Short mmCIF file of C-alpha atoms and ligand atoms in Angstrom, two decimals:
data_model
loop_
_atom_site.label_atom_id
_atom_site.label_comp_id
_atom_site.label_asym_id
_atom_site.label_seq_id
_atom_site.Cartn_x
_atom_site.Cartn_y
_atom_site.Cartn_z
CA UNK Z 412 62.42 -54.59 24.17
CA UNK Z 413 61.94 -50.68 24.80
CA UNK Z 414 62.16 -50.75 28.31
CA UNK Z 415 65.39 -48.27 27.87
CA UNK Z 416 64.00 -46.28 25.53
CA UNK Z 417 61.15 -45.68 27.43
CA UNK Z 418 62.91 -44.80 30.26
CA UNK Z 419 65.11 -42.20 28.37
CA UNK Z 420 62.20 -41.05 26.72
CA UNK Z 421 60.79 -40.35 30.26
CA UNK Z 422 63.72 -38.30 31.47
CA UNK Z 423 63.83 -36.24 28.27
CA UNK Z 424 62.31 -32.79 27.99
CA UNK Z 425 63.14 -31.81 24.87
CA UNK Z 426 63.06 -34.27 21.63
CA UNK Z 427 64.00 -34.29 18.03
CA UNK Z 428 62.63 -36.50 15.60
CA UNK Z 429 64.85 -37.18 12.30
CA UNK Z 430 65.37 -39.61 9.28
CA UNK Z 431 67.38 -39.78 6.70
CA UNK Z 432 68.18 -37.41 4.07
CA UNK Z 433 65.98 -37.50 0.65
CA UNK Z 434 63.01 -38.96 3.35
CA UNK Z 435 60.91 -41.51 1.92
CA UNK Z 436 57.56 -42.57 2.84
CA UNK Z 437 58.95 -44.83 5.88
CA UNK Z 438 61.26 -42.02 6.69
CA UNK Z 439 58.59 -39.78 6.46
CA UNK Z 440 55.73 -42.14 8.25
CA UNK Z 441 58.14 -43.16 11.27
CA UNK Z 442 59.34 -40.05 12.36
CA UNK Z 443 55.85 -38.15 12.29
CA UNK Z 444 54.21 -41.05 13.83
CA UNK Z 445 56.77 -40.65 16.79
CA UNK Z 446 56.54 -37.28 16.71
CA UNK Z 447 52.76 -36.98 17.35
CA UNK Z 448 52.91 -39.94 19.87
CA UNK Z 449 55.65 -37.78 21.90
CA UNK Z 450 53.09 -34.55 21.52
CA UNK Z 451 50.55 -36.62 23.10
CA UNK Z 452 53.08 -37.03 26.31
CA UNK Z 453 53.56 -33.53 26.46
CA UNK Z 454 56.85 -33.70 25.33
CA UNK Z 455 58.56 -30.46 23.40
CA UNK Z 456 58.99 -32.21 19.91
CA UNK Z 457 60.12 -31.09 16.80
CA UNK Z 458 60.90 -33.35 13.54
CA UNK Z 459 63.84 -31.98 11.53
CA UNK Z 460 63.30 -32.27 7.93
CA UNK Z 461 65.01 -29.77 5.74
CA UNK Z 462 63.50 -31.28 2.47
CA UNK Z 463 61.08 -33.50 1.21
CA UNK Z 464 58.94 -34.16 -2.00
CA UNK Z 465 55.92 -32.06 -2.45
CA UNK Z 466 54.06 -35.29 -2.82
CA UNK Z 467 54.18 -36.01 1.24
CA UNK Z 468 52.72 -32.53 1.91
CA UNK Z 469 49.08 -33.85 2.27
CA UNK Z 470 50.00 -35.73 4.95
CA UNK Z 471 49.47 -34.43 8.54
CA UNK Z 472 52.38 -32.32 10.16
CA UNK Z 473 54.81 -32.50 7.33
CA UNK Z 474 54.35 -28.47 6.69
CA UNK Z 475 55.51 -28.35 11.02
CA UNK Z 476 58.71 -29.90 10.31
CA UNK Z 477 61.72 -27.81 11.16
CA UNK Z 478 65.02 -27.36 9.24
CA UNK Z 479 67.46 -27.17 11.74
CA UNK Z 480 67.87 -27.57 15.39
CA UNK Z 481 68.70 -24.40 16.71
CA UNK Z 482 69.39 -25.52 20.47
CA UNK Z 483 73.00 -26.08 21.75
CA UNK Z 484 72.15 -28.43 24.26
CA UNK Z 485 69.02 -30.71 24.16
CA UNK Z 486 67.70 -33.57 25.47
CA UNK Z 487 66.91 -36.30 22.88
CA UNK Z 488 67.48 -37.27 19.30
CA UNK Z 489 65.63 -39.95 17.89
CA UNK Z 490 66.56 -41.24 14.61
CA UNK Z 491 64.83 -43.40 12.70
CA UNK Z 492 65.17 -45.53 9.50
CA UNK Z 493 69.10 -44.60 9.11
CA UNK Z 494 71.64 -46.97 9.18
CA UNK Z 495 74.34 -44.45 9.84
CA UNK Z 496 74.23 -41.36 11.34
CA UNK Z 497 76.50 -39.13 8.73
CA UNK Z 498 73.11 -39.95 6.64
CA UNK Z 499 70.69 -38.05 8.88
CA UNK Z 500 68.87 -34.99 8.26
CA UNK Z 501 71.09 -33.07 10.85
CA UNK Z 502 74.65 -32.05 10.76
CA UNK Z 503 77.15 -33.62 12.78
CA UNK Z 504 77.04 -30.78 15.01
CA UNK Z 505 73.17 -30.77 15.81
CA UNK Z 506 74.00 -34.53 16.56
CA UNK Z 507 76.23 -34.23 18.99
CA UNK Z 508 74.76 -31.58 20.66
CA UNK Z 509 71.99 -34.22 21.97
CA UNK Z 510 72.23 -35.89 25.42
CA UNK Z 511 71.37 -38.99 24.31
CA UNK Z 512 70.27 -40.99 20.99
CA UNK Z 513 67.71 -43.18 20.36
CA UNK Z 514 68.50 -45.40 16.92
CA UNK Z 515 65.59 -47.28 15.57
CA UNK Z 516 66.36 -49.09 12.54
CA UNK Z 517 65.64 -52.20 9.57
CA UNK Z 518 68.31 -51.99 7.42
CA UNK Z 519 71.31 -54.34 7.20
CA UNK Z 520 73.59 -52.02 9.34
CA UNK Z 521 76.65 -50.87 8.09
CA UNK Z 522 77.25 -48.18 11.38
CA UNK Z 523 75.65 -48.65 14.37
CA UNK Z 524 75.15 -45.32 16.57
CA UNK Z 525 73.24 -44.26 19.70
CA UNK Z 526 72.84 -44.88 23.34
CA UNK Z 527 70.03 -47.05 22.60
CA UNK Z 528 69.56 -49.10 19.54
CA UNK Z 529 66.53 -51.28 17.93
CA UNK Z 530 67.42 -52.43 15.00
CA UNK Z 531 65.74 -55.43 12.97
CA UNK Z 532 66.42 -56.08 9.19
CA UNK Z 533 63.77 -58.46 9.68
CA UNK Z 534 61.17 -55.94 9.87
CA UNK Z 535 59.89 -54.68 6.68
CA UNK Z 536 59.66 -51.17 7.59
CA UNK Z 537 61.00 -48.34 10.06
CA UNK Z 538 57.28 -47.56 10.81
CA UNK Z 539 56.37 -51.11 11.95
CA UNK Z 540 59.04 -50.37 14.27
CA UNK Z 541 57.92 -47.03 15.39
CA UNK Z 542 54.54 -48.76 15.99
CA UNK Z 543 56.04 -50.99 18.61
CA UNK Z 544 57.81 -48.15 20.58
CA UNK Z 545 54.98 -46.39 20.43
CA UNK Z 546 53.08 -48.78 21.91
CA UNK Z 547 55.62 -49.47 24.48
CA UNK Z 548 55.28 -45.59 25.08
CA UNK Z 549 52.00 -46.35 26.22
CA UNK Z 550 50.57 -44.11 23.86
CA UNK Z 551 47.08 -44.85 22.37
CA UNK Z 552 47.19 -44.91 18.39
CA UNK Z 553 45.08 -42.04 17.21
CA UNK Z 554 44.00 -41.13 13.57
CA UNK Z 555 47.31 -38.94 12.49
CA UNK Z 556 49.27 -41.54 14.03
CA UNK Z 557 48.04 -44.32 12.19
CA UNK Z 558 48.05 -42.09 9.21
CA UNK Z 559 51.72 -41.89 9.20
CA UNK Z 560 52.39 -45.66 10.15
CA UNK Z 561 50.34 -46.75 7.80
CA UNK Z 562 51.95 -44.37 4.92
CA UNK Z 563 55.45 -45.66 6.07
CA UNK Z 564 54.70 -49.51 5.97
CA UNK Z 565 52.77 -49.35 2.89
CA UNK Z 566 55.53 -47.44 1.13
CA UNK Z 567 58.67 -49.27 2.42
CA UNK Z 568 56.67 -52.96 1.38
CA UNK Z 569 55.83 -52.47 -1.81
CA UNK Z 570 52.15 -51.79 -0.82
CA UNK Z 571 52.46 -55.19 1.15
CA UNK Z 572 54.22 -56.93 -1.77
CA UNK Z 573 57.74 -57.35 -0.59
CA UNK Z 574 59.17 -60.48 0.81
CA UNK Z 575 59.62 -59.07 4.21
CA UNK Z 576 55.81 -58.43 4.86
CA UNK Z 577 54.79 -60.50 7.29
CA UNK Z 578 51.52 -61.85 9.15
CA UNK Z 579 52.55 -58.99 11.81
CA UNK Z 580 52.72 -56.34 9.17
CA UNK Z 581 49.04 -57.14 7.78
CA UNK Z 582 47.87 -57.13 11.53
CA UNK Z 583 49.42 -53.63 12.52
CA UNK Z 584 48.14 -52.68 8.85
CA UNK Z 585 44.66 -53.96 10.01
CA UNK Z 586 44.79 -52.29 13.46
CA UNK Z 587 45.83 -49.27 11.47
CA UNK Z 588 42.58 -48.87 9.13
CA UNK Z 589 40.82 -49.23 11.98
CA UNK Z 590 41.57 -45.79 13.14
CA UNK Z 591 40.12 -44.65 10.27
CA UNK Z 592 43.16 -44.04 7.92
CA UNK Z 593 42.46 -43.22 4.59
CA UNK Z 594 43.85 -45.93 2.98
CA UNK Z 595 42.59 -45.31 -0.47
CA UNK Z 596 43.76 -41.65 -0.60
CA UNK Z 597 47.26 -42.91 0.94
CA UNK Z 598 47.84 -45.16 -1.76
CA UNK Z 599 47.14 -42.73 -4.87
CA UNK Z 600 48.56 -40.11 -3.69
CA UNK Z 601 52.08 -42.00 -3.21
CA UNK Z 602 51.43 -44.39 -5.83
CA UNK Z 603 49.73 -43.15 -8.62
CA UNK Z 604 49.91 -39.45 -8.61
CA UNK Z 605 53.04 -37.53 -10.32
CA UNK Z 606 53.94 -33.88 -11.87
CA UNK Z 607 53.91 -33.96 -15.44
CA UNK Z 608 57.44 -32.85 -14.66
CA UNK Z 609 57.83 -36.59 -13.30
CA UNK Z 610 56.44 -38.37 -16.28
CA UNK Z 611 58.80 -36.48 -18.70
CA UNK Z 612 61.57 -37.53 -16.29
CA UNK Z 613 60.70 -40.88 -16.86
CA UNK Z 614 60.42 -40.55 -20.52
CA UNK Z 615 64.10 -39.19 -20.11
CA UNK Z 616 65.20 -42.21 -18.13
CA UNK Z 617 63.87 -44.93 -20.76
CA UNK Z 618 65.48 -42.79 -23.60
CA UNK Z 619 68.94 -42.71 -21.99
CA UNK Z 620 68.52 -46.43 -20.61
CA UNK Z 621 71.17 -49.29 -21.16
CA UNK Z 622 70.90 -52.61 -20.94
CA UNK Z 623 73.30 -55.70 -20.37
CA UNK Z 624 73.09 -59.62 -20.00
CA UNK Z 625 70.19 -60.02 -22.51
CA UNK Z 626 68.59 -57.07 -20.50
CA UNK Z 627 69.36 -58.89 -16.75
CA UNK Z 628 70.59 -55.45 -15.91
CA UNK Z 629 69.10 -52.08 -16.92
CA UNK Z 630 70.70 -48.78 -16.02
CA UNK Z 631 70.13 -44.97 -16.73
CA UNK Z 632 71.70 -42.02 -15.69
CA UNK Z 633 69.95 -38.06 -15.70
CA UNK Z 634 72.29 -35.29 -15.05
CA UNK Z 635 71.37 -32.92 -12.58
CA UNK Z 636 71.04 -30.29 -15.36
CA UNK Z 637 68.21 -32.54 -17.03
CA UNK Z 638 66.81 -32.69 -13.66
CA UNK Z 639 66.77 -28.91 -13.03
CA UNK Z 640 65.53 -28.15 -16.75
CA UNK Z 641 62.51 -30.17 -16.46
CA UNK Z 642 61.69 -28.14 -13.11
CA UNK Z 643 62.28 -30.83 -10.66
CA UNK Z 644 64.63 -31.11 -7.21
CA UNK Z 645 66.47 -33.85 -5.74
CA UNK Z 646 63.66 -35.96 -4.15
CA UNK Z 647 61.40 -35.52 -7.02
CA UNK Z 648 64.21 -36.86 -9.02
CA UNK Z 649 63.78 -40.27 -7.44
CA UNK Z 650 62.44 -43.42 -8.60
CA UNK Z 651 63.66 -44.45 -12.11
CA UNK Z 652 64.80 -47.71 -10.76
CA UNK Z 653 61.69 -49.14 -9.89
CA UNK Z 654 60.43 -48.27 -13.88
CA UNK Z 655 63.38 -50.05 -15.26
CA UNK Z 656 62.94 -53.01 -12.91
CA UNK Z 657 59.33 -53.26 -14.02
CA UNK Z 658 60.50 -54.72 -17.48
CA UNK Z 659 60.13 -58.39 -17.77
CA UNK Z 660 63.36 -60.33 -17.56
CA UNK Z 661 64.72 -57.29 -15.44
CA UNK Z 662 67.13 -58.86 -12.50
CA UNK Z 663 68.97 -55.29 -11.37
CA UNK Z 664 68.03 -52.16 -12.40
CA UNK Z 665 70.34 -49.05 -11.80
CA UNK Z 666 69.26 -45.40 -11.85
CA UNK Z 667 72.53 -42.93 -11.50
CA UNK Z 668 71.05 -39.74 -11.27
CA UNK Z 669 72.90 -35.81 -10.15
CA UNK Z 670 72.28 -34.07 -7.21
CA UNK Z 671 72.15 -30.57 -6.19
CA UNK Z 672 75.17 -30.99 -4.19
CA UNK Z 673 77.04 -32.30 -7.58
CA UNK Z 674 77.40 -35.65 -6.34
CA UNK Z 675 76.13 -38.78 -8.19
CA UNK Z 676 73.05 -40.74 -6.33
CA UNK Z 677 73.08 -44.78 -7.38
CA UNK Z 678 69.90 -46.37 -6.97
CA UNK Z 679 69.54 -49.97 -7.17
CA UNK Z 680 66.34 -52.66 -7.36
CA UNK Z 681 66.31 -55.98 -7.70
CA UNK Z 682 63.74 -58.88 -8.26
CA UNK Z 683 65.05 -60.41 -4.81
CA UNK Z 684 67.56 -62.80 -6.48
CA UNK Z 685 70.68 -61.06 -5.78
CA UNK Z 686 71.31 -59.20 -2.31
CA UNK Z 687 72.00 -55.73 -3.44
CA UNK Z 688 72.50 -54.54 0.51
CA UNK Z 689 76.13 -56.50 -0.20
CA UNK Z 690 77.15 -54.58 -3.56
CA UNK Z 691 75.85 -51.26 -1.91
CA UNK Z 692 77.72 -51.76 1.27
CA UNK Z 693 81.14 -52.68 -0.68
CA UNK Z 694 80.54 -49.30 -2.16
CA UNK Z 695 79.86 -47.21 0.65
CA UNK Z 696 76.49 -47.13 0.76
CA UNK Z 697 73.90 -49.81 2.47
CA UNK Z 698 70.01 -50.39 2.16
CA UNK Z 699 68.12 -53.92 1.47
CA UNK Z 700 68.54 -57.01 -0.57
CA UNK Z 701 65.60 -55.78 -2.99
CA UNK Z 702 66.81 -51.87 -2.60
CA UNK Z 703 69.98 -50.24 -2.16
CA UNK Z 704 71.91 -47.17 -2.92
CA UNK Z 705 75.08 -45.45 -2.50
CA UNK Z 706 76.86 -42.29 -3.55
CA UNK Z 707 78.95 -42.63 -6.47
CA UNK Z 708 82.47 -41.03 -6.14
CA UNK Z 709 84.73 -40.61 -9.24
CA UNK Z 710 84.21 -40.94 -13.29
CA UNK Z 711 81.13 -41.87 -14.10
CA UNK Z 712 81.74 -44.16 -16.81
CA UNK Z 713 84.53 -45.92 -14.82
CA UNK Z 714 82.50 -46.30 -11.67
CA UNK Z 715 79.78 -47.45 -14.12
CA UNK Z 716 81.51 -50.27 -15.53
CA UNK Z 717 82.94 -51.49 -11.87
CA UNK Z 718 79.22 -51.82 -10.71
CA UNK Z 719 78.07 -53.39 -13.68
CA UNK Z 720 80.69 -56.11 -13.94
CA UNK Z 721 80.04 -56.41 -10.15
CA UNK Z 722 76.17 -57.00 -10.20
CA UNK Z 723 76.78 -59.40 -13.45
CA UNK Z 724 79.28 -61.51 -11.30
CA UNK Z 725 76.73 -61.43 -8.52
CA UNK Z 726 74.03 -62.81 -11.35
P1 5GP C 267 66.86 -45.39 -2.99
O1 5GP C 267 67.51 -45.93 -3.76
O2 5GP C 267 65.48 -45.38 -2.82
O3 5GP C 267 67.54 -44.18 -2.33
O4 5GP C 267 67.58 -46.02 -1.42
C1 5GP C 267 67.22 -47.57 -1.59
C2 5GP C 267 67.47 -47.90 0.40
O5 5GP C 267 68.80 -48.20 0.31
C3 5GP C 267 66.94 -47.17 1.09
O6 5GP C 267 66.63 -48.41 2.43
C4 5GP C 267 67.88 -46.42 1.61
O7 5GP C 267 67.94 -46.34 3.15
C5 5GP C 267 69.42 -47.24 1.36
N1 5GP C 267 70.36 -46.35 0.64
C6 5GP C 267 70.30 -45.26 0.00
N2 5GP C 267 71.60 -44.78 -0.66
C7 5GP C 267 72.32 -44.74 0.26
C8 5GP C 267 73.47 -44.47 0.88
O8 5GP C 267 74.00 -43.71 0.25
N3 5GP C 267 73.97 -45.07 2.10
C9 5GP C 267 73.48 -45.98 2.59
N4 5GP C 267 73.47 -46.53 3.94
N5 5GP C 267 72.21 -46.36 2.57
C10 5GP C 267 71.24 -45.58 1.40
MN1 MN C 268 62.93 -47.53 5.34
#
């Protein structure tokens, strides 16, 4: 499975590990677990993560990540949890300066890339694949690696509740727990803790909510100006679609937010009766059946109507 990837790693000295921009728990868990494992193998390794939400700062190593790959030539880029190389948190130039690229992902693929690819859309998280990769590398899982893998798996399975959670997922989680992972703290910090500003953002999201098709579709929009006014940044303003989806009877929740770069980010969540990844891919993005997204181009009112129409037709 990973034989070729292991060979590439063995032949590499300078290695950078990267995930998608706006990293979520799985992106962070899978990259840092891989980073810790490669360190144990004596590699010169860094995680490239130019920005992330402060709520992840309690996790080991996160503050040691770097913003940019300065080296003009390096051996290997390991990219996790990103279905398209243009979504990686490195520039095209930094990407191309790698002698080899390993891609590890679990999205329904839009654009595979790299010299070695391990893509399994049946896996609930990239962190679950990272676990297999680390085992293949022959590294013993220590507490830091286990903490990161657990945080990633827990995040992307919605606390082991989404449909793609498998018996294997739980067996891996059990093994990680045995390594002394503080699963109580991880769950509390990642799921049950927020800044007061975030609570105010939820209020705003609820205030701006629109419903369609008798509440089967819920939509909300928050401008970047409002996000800044609340004192939040791009990463900290995520997650509103989950709250909308939680309302009884909702099939699809849509959250559009303005971003610091002037673009509009669409985040969608479903209860699983509709495959959102298909819709997101049609609009130039990607994701999973229950969680998908894309960047909205053009006039928001026109584009919103288009999206609501497409979702309505699929329901
Ligand atoms: P979120 O709504 O949390 O930003 O993203 C949900 C899922 O959709 C994630 O798995 C994420 O990787 C994917 N996704 C979100 N936005 C994009 C996008 O612009 N392009 C692609 N390819 N995937 C996206
Ligand atoms: Mn993921």
